[in-house]
Short mmCIF file of C-alpha atoms in Angstrom, two decimals:
data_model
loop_
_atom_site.label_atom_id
_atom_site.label_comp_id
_atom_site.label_asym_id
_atom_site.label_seq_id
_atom_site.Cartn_x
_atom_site.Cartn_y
_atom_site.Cartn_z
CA UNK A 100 -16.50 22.00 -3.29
CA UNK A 101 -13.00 22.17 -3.80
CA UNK A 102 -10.38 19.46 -2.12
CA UNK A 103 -8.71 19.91 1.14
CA UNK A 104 -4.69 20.15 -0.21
CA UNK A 105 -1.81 19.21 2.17
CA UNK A 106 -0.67 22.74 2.44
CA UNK A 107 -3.97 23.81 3.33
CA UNK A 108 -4.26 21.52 5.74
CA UNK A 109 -0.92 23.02 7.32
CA UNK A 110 -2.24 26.35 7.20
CA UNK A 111 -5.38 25.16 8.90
CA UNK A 112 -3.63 23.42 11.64
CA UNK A 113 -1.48 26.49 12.33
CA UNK A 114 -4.62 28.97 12.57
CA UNK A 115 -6.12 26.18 15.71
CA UNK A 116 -3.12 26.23 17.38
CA UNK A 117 -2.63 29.94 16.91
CA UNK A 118 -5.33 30.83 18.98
CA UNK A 119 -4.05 29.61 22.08
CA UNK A 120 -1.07 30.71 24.51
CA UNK A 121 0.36 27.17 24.41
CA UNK A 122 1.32 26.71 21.32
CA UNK A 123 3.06 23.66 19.49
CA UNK A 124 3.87 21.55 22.26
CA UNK A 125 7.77 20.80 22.64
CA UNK A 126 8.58 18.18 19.66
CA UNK A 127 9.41 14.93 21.97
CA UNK A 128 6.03 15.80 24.04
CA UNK A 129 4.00 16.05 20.17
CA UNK A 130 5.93 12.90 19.22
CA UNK A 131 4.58 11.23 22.61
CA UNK A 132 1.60 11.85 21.06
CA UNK A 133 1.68 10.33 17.79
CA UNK A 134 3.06 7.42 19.23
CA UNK A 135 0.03 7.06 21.69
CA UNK A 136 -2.62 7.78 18.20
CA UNK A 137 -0.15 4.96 16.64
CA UNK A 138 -0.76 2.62 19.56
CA UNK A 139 -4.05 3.26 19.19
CA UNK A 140 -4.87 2.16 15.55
CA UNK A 141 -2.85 -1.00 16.27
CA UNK A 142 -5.35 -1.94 18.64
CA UNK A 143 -7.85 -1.15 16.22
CA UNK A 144 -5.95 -2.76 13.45
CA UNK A 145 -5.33 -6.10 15.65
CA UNK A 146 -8.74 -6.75 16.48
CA UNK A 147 -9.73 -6.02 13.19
CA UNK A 148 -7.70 -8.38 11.79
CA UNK A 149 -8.87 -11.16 14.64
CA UNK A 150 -5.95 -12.43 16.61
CA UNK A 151 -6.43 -10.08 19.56
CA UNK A 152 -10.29 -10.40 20.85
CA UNK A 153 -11.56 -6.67 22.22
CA UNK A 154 -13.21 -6.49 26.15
CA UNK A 155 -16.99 -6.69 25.61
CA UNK A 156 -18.53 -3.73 25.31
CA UNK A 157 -15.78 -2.04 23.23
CA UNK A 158 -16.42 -0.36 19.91
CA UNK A 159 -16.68 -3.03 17.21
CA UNK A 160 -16.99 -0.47 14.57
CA UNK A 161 -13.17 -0.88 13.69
CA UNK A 162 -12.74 0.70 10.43
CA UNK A 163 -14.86 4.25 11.47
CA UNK A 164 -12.36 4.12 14.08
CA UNK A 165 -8.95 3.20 12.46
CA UNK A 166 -10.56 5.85 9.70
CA UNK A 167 -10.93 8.50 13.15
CA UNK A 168 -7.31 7.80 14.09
CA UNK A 169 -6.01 7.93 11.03
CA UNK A 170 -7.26 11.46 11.02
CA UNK A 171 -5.77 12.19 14.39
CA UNK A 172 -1.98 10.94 12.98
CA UNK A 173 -2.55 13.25 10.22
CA UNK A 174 -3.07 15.96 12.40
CA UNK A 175 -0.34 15.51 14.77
CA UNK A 176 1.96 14.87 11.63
CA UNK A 177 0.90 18.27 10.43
CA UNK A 178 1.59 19.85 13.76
CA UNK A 179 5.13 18.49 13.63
CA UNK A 180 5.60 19.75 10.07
CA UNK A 181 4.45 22.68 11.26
CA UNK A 182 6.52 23.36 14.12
CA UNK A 183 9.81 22.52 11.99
CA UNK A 184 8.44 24.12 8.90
CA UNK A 185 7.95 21.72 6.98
CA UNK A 186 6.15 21.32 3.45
CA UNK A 187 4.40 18.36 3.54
CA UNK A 188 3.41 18.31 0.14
CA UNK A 189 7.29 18.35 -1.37
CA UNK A 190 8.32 15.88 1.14
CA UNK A 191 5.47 13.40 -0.16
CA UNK A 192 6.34 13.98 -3.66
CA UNK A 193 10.14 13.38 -3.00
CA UNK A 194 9.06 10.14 -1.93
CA UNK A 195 6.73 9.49 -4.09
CA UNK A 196 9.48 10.15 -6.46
CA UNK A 197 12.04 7.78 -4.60
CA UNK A 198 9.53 5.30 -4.42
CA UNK A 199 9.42 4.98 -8.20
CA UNK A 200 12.84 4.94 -8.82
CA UNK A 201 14.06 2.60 -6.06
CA UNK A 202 11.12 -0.07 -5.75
CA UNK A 203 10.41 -0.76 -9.76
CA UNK A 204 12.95 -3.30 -9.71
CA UNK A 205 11.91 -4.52 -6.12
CA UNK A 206 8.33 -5.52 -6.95
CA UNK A 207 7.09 -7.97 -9.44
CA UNK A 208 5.58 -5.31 -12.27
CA UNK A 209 2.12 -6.26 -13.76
CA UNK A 210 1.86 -7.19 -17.40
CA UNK B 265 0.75 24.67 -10.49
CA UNK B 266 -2.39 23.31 -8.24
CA UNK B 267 -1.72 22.31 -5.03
CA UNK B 268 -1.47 18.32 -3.94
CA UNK B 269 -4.58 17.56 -2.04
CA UNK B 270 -5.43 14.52 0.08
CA UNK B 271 -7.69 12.87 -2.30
CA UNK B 272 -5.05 13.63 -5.33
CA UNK B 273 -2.46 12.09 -3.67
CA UNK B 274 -4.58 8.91 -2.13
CA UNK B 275 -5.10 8.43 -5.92
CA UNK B 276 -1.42 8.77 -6.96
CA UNK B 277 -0.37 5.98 -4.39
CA UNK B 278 -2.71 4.17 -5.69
CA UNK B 279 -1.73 4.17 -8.87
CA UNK B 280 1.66 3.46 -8.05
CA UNK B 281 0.60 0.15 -5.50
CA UNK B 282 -1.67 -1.01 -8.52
CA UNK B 283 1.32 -1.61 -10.82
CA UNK B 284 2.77 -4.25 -8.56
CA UNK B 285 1.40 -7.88 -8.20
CA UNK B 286 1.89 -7.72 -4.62
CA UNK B 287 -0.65 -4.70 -3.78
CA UNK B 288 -0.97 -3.58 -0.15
CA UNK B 289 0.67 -5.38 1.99
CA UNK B 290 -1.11 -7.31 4.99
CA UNK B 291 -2.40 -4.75 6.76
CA UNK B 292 -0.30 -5.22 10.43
CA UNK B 293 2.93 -5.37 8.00
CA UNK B 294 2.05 -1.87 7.04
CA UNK B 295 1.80 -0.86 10.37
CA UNK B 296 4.88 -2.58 11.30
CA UNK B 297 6.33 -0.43 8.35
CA UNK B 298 4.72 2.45 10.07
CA UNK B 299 6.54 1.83 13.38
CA UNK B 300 9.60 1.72 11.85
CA UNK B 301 9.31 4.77 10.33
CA UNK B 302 8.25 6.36 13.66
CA UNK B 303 11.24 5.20 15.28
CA UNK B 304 13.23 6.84 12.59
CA UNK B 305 11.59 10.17 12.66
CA UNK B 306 12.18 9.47 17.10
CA UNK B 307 15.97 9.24 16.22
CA UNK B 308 15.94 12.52 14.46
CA UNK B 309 14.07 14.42 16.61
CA UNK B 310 16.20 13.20 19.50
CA UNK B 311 19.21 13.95 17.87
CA UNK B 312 17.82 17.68 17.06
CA UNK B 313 16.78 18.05 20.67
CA UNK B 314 20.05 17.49 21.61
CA UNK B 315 19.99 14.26 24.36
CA UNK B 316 20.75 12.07 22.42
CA UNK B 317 24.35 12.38 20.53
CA UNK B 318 24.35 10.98 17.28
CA UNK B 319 27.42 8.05 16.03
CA UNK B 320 30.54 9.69 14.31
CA UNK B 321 29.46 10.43 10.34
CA UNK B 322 25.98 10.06 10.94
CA UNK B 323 23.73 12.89 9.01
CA UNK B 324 23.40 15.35 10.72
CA UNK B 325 21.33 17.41 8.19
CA UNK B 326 18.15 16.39 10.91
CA UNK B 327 15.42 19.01 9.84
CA UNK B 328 15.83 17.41 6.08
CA UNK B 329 15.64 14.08 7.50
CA UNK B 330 12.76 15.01 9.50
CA UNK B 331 10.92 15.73 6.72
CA UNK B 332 11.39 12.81 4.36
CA UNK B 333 10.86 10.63 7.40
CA UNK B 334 7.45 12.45 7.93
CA UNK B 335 6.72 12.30 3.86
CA UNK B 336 7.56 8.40 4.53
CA UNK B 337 4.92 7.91 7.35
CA UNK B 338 1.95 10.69 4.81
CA UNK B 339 2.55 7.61 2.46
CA UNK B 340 2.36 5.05 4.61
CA UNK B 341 -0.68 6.39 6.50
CA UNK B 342 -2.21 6.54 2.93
CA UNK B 343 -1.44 3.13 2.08
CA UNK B 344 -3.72 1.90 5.28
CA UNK B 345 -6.52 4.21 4.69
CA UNK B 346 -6.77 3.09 0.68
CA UNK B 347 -6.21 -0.75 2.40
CA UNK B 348 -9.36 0.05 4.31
CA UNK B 349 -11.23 2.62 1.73
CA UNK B 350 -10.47 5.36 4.25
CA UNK B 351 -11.07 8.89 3.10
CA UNK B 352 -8.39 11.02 4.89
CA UNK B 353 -9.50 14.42 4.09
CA UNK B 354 -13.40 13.29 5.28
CA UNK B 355 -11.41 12.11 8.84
CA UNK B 356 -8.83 14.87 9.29
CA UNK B 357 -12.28 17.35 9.10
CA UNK B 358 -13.57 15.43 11.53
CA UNK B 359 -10.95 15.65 13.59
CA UNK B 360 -10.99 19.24 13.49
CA UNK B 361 -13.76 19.95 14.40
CA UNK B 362 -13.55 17.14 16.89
CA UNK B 363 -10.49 19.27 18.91
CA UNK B 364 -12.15 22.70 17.97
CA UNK B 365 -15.36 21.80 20.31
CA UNK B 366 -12.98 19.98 22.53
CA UNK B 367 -9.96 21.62 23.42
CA UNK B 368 -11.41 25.24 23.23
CA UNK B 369 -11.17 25.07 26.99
CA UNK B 370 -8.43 22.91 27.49
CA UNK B 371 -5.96 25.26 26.92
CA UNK B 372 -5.61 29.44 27.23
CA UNK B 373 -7.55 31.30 24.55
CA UNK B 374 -4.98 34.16 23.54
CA UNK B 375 -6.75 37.46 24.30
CA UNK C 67 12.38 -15.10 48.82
CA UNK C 68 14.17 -15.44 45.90
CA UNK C 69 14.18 -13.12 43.04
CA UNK C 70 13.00 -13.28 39.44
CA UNK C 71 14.91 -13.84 36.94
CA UNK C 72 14.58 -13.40 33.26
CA UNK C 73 14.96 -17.14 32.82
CA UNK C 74 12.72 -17.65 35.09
CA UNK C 75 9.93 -15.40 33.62
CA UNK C 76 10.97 -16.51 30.17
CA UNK C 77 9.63 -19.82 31.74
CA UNK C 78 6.52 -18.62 33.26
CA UNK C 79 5.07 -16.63 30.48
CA UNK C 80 5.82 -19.92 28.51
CA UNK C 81 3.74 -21.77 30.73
CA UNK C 82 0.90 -19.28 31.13
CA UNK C 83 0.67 -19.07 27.27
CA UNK C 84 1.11 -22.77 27.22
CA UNK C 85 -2.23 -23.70 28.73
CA UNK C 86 -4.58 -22.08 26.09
CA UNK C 87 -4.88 -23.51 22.25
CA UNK C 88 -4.16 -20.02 20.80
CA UNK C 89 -0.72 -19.90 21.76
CA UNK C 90 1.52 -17.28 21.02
CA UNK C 91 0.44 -14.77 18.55
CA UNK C 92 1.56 -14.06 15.12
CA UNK C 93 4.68 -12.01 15.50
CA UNK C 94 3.78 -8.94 13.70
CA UNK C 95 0.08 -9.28 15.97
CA UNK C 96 2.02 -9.38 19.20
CA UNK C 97 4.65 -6.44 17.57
CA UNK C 98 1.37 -4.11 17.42
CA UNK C 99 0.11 -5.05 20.90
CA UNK C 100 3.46 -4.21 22.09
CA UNK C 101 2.90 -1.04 19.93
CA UNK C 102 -0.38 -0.39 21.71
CA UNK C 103 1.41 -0.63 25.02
CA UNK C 104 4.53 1.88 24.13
CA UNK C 105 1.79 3.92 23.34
CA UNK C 106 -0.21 3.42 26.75
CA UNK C 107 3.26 4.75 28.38
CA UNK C 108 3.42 7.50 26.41
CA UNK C 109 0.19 8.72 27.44
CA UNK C 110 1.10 8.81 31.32
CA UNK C 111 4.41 10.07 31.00
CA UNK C 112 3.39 13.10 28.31
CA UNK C 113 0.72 13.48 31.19
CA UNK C 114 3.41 13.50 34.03
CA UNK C 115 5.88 15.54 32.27
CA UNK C 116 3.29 18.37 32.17
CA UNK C 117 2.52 19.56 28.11
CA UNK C 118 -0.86 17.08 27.81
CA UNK C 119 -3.79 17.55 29.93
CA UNK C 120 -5.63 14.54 30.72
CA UNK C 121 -9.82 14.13 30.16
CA UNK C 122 -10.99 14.92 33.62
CA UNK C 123 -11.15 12.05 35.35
CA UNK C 124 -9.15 10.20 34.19
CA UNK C 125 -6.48 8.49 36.50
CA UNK C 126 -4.23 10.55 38.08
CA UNK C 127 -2.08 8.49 39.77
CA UNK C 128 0.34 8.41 36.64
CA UNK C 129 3.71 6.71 38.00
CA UNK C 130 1.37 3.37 39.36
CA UNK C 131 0.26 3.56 35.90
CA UNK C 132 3.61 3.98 34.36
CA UNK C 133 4.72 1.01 36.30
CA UNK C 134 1.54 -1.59 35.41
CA UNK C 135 2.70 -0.27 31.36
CA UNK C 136 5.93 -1.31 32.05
CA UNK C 137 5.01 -4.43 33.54
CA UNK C 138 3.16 -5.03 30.38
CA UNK C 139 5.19 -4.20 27.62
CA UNK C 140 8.21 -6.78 29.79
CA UNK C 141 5.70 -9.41 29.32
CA UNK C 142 5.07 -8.82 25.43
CA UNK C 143 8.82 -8.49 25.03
CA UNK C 144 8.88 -12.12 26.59
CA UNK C 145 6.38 -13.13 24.43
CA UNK C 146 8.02 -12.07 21.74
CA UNK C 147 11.51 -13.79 22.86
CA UNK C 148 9.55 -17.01 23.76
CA UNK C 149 8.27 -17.36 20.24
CA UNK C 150 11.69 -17.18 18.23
CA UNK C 151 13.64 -18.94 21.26
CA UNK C 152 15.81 -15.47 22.04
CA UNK C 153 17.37 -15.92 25.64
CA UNK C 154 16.63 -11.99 26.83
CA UNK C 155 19.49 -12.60 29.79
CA UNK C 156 22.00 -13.36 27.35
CA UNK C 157 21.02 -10.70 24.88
CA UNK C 158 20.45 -7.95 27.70
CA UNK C 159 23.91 -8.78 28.68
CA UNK C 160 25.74 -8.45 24.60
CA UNK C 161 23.73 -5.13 24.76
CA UNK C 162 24.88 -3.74 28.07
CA UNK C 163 28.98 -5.16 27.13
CA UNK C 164 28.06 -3.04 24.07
CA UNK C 165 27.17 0.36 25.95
CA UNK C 166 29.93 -0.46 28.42
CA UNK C 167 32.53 -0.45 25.43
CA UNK C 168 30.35 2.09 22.83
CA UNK C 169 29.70 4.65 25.45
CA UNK C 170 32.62 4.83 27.31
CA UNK C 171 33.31 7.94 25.77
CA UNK C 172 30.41 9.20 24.38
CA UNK C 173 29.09 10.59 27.33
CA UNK C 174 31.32 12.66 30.42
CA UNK C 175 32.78 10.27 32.94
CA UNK C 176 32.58 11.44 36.68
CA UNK C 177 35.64 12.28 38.09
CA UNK D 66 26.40 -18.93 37.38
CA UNK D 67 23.61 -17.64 38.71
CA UNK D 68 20.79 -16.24 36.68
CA UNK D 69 19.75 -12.31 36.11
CA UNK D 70 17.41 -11.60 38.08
CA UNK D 71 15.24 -7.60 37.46
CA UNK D 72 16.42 -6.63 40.28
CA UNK D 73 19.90 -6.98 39.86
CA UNK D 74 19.40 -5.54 36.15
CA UNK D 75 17.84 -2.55 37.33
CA UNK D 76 21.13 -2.34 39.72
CA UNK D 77 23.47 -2.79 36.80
CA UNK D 78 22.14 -0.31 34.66
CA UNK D 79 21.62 2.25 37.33
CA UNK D 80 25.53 1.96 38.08
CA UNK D 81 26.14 2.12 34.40
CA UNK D 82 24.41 5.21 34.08
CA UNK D 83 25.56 6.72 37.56
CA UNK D 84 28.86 6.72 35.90
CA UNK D 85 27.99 9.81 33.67
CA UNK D 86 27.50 13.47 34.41
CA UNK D 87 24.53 13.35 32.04
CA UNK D 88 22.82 10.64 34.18
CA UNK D 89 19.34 9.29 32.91
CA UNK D 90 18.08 11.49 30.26
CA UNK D 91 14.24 13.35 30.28
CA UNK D 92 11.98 10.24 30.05
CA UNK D 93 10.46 12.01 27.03
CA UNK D 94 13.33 11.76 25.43
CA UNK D 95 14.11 7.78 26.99
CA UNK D 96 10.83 7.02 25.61
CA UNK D 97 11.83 8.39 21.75
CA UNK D 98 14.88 6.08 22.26
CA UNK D 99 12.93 3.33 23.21
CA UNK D 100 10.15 3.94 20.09
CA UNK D 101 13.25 4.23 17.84
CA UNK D 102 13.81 0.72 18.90
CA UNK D 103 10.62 -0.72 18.44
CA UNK D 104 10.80 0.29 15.32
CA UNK D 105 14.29 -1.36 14.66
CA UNK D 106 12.42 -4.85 15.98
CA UNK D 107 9.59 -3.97 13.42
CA UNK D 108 11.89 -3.81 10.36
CA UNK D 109 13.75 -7.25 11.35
CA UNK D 110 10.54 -8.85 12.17
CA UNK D 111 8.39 -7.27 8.95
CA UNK D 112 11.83 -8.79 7.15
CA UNK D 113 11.53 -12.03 8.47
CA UNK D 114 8.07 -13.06 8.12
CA UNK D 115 8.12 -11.72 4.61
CA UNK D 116 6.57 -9.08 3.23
CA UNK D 117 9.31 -6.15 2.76
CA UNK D 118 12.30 -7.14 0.97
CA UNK D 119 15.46 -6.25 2.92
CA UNK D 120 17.61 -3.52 0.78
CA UNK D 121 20.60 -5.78 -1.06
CA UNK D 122 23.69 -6.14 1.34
CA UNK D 123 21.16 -5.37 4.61
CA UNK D 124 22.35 -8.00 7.25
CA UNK D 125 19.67 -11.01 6.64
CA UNK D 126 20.76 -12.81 10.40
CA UNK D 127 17.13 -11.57 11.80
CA UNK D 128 16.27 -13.89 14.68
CA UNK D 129 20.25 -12.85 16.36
CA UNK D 130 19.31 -9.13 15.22
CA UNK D 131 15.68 -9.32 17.36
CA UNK D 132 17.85 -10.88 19.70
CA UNK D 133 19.75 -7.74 20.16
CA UNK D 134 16.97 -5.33 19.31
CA UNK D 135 15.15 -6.88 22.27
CA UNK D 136 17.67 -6.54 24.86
CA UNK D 137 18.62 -3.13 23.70
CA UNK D 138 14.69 -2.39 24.41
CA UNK D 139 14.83 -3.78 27.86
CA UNK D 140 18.15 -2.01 28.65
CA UNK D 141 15.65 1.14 27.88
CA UNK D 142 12.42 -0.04 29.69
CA UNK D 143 14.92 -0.59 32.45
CA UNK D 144 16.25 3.19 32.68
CA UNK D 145 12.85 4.35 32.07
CA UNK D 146 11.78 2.35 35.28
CA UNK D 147 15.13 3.36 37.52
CA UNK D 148 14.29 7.22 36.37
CA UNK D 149 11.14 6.48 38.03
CA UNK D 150 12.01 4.29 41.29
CA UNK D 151 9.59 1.21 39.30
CA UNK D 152 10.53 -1.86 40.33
CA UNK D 153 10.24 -4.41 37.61
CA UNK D 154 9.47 -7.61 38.55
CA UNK D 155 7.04 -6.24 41.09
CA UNK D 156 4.76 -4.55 37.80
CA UNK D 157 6.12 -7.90 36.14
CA UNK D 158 3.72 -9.92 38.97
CA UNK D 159 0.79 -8.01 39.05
CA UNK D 160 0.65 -7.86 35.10
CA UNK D 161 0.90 -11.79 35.12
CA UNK D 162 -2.03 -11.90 37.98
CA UNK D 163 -4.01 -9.60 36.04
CA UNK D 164 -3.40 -11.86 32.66
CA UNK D 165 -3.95 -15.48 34.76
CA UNK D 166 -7.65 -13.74 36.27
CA UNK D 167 -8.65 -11.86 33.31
CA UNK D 168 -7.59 -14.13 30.08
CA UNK D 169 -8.69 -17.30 31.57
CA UNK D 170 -12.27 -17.35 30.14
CA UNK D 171 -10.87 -14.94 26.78
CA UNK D 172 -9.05 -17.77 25.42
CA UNK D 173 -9.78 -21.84 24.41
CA UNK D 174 -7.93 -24.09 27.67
CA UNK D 175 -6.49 -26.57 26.13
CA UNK D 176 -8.29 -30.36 27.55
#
């Protein structure tokens, strides 16, 4: 089976939102909702990594969660390309690109 | 030219951590990182939606912003999920199909 | 009675934390509590403002929620201030001399 | 001098804003202002305890720049709470209630 590409992945999104009246919500209201999906991994994230202790009887399965909400910023990312049409795949590779130049000098480089 | 896909370009950043003798960082310093990058991509977006006025000589270029800053968080999201050996295009299907059962009667089905 | 101050509950989140041998969190853990919080207050207010529908049942009574979120992410932010000795009166009033002089005529005075 | 109290920084801000035709803005788009802030605390604070080097020239004072991050974030929380009608140290109480019932048996007393 092939892999699932980036722009794929934008078409995708696009053909589930397409199908209802709705549409992309306003951008501040789809922000809103990243934020929440980022608040939500930090709680994952924070009682995976032990300071903050979880109420009993919440999920303890951190890492299939932070894995689920991972996928949920992805999608909401994608929705916010979308709605500015944006090519999510060019935009990585320009920073994948600026990476390289600016942080070889910032990081100590293996031998 | 083939297009990027998730699992190419968890591999290429990767790669690129791997050359450094620091690795991943800590994983709540990349979601501090994270944050940051969401309030930077909140500035634009503000700016673009017009409340918000930006300072004298600030870019005001803000869809091209908008999508480095979301290319910044793609990489940063991938950072965490190779951290935590998270497959992103196994978790965005999920979601998918998560919102497709879901939300099909949350919102208006076009006719 | 009298009322709070920001001193004052500087002081008493001081002593609350005081009591147990955890202490204060590591900054960056308490940064993505505070995190999980903004998030929390995104939720009710993208729900208020009308574009997300919440899971049925789920609380309805958004601006009591709104308020508890606030109340939350204040004592985080004091947290926060406690641990690296920041004085949130005397910063809170630099930043509001700022907007009084920054702002001035950014935005349309009332006649 | 008497200290700050919430109440009367919920006043001053309130007649700060009043001062403007524009008045509060949408609290969607108060709430992107305040994540853009967060994320301005996350950079100083990922800065300071280490991990991500600081570009050269960047401004290396970080405990007076969380100083100011902080009160520019309460200077928000407190417009989001005015738009509203929340009053602060009200929410402030019943969060520190909740904590003082709740947390008592989560964490280690101290003898």
């Amino acid at each position: 089976m092939s892999e699932l590409s980036f722009k794929k992945a934008q078409k995708r999104v696009h053909e589930f939102i397409s199908m209802f009246e709705e549409g992309y919500w306003p951008p501040l209201s789809m922000l809103a909702s990243i934020v929440e999906e980022i608040g939500e991994v930090s709680r994952e994230i924070n009682a995976l990594e032990g300071y903050k202790t979880k109420k009993k009887g919440a999920d303890t399965n951190y890492k299939k969660n932070i894995g689920m909400e991972l996928g949920d910023i992805i999608f909401s990312i994608i929705c916010l390309a979308n709605y500015y049409n944006i090519d999510l795949e060019e935009n990585f590779e320009l920073i994948l690109k600026k990476y390289e130049n600016r942080d070889m000098n910032r990081w100590t480089k293996k031998k």
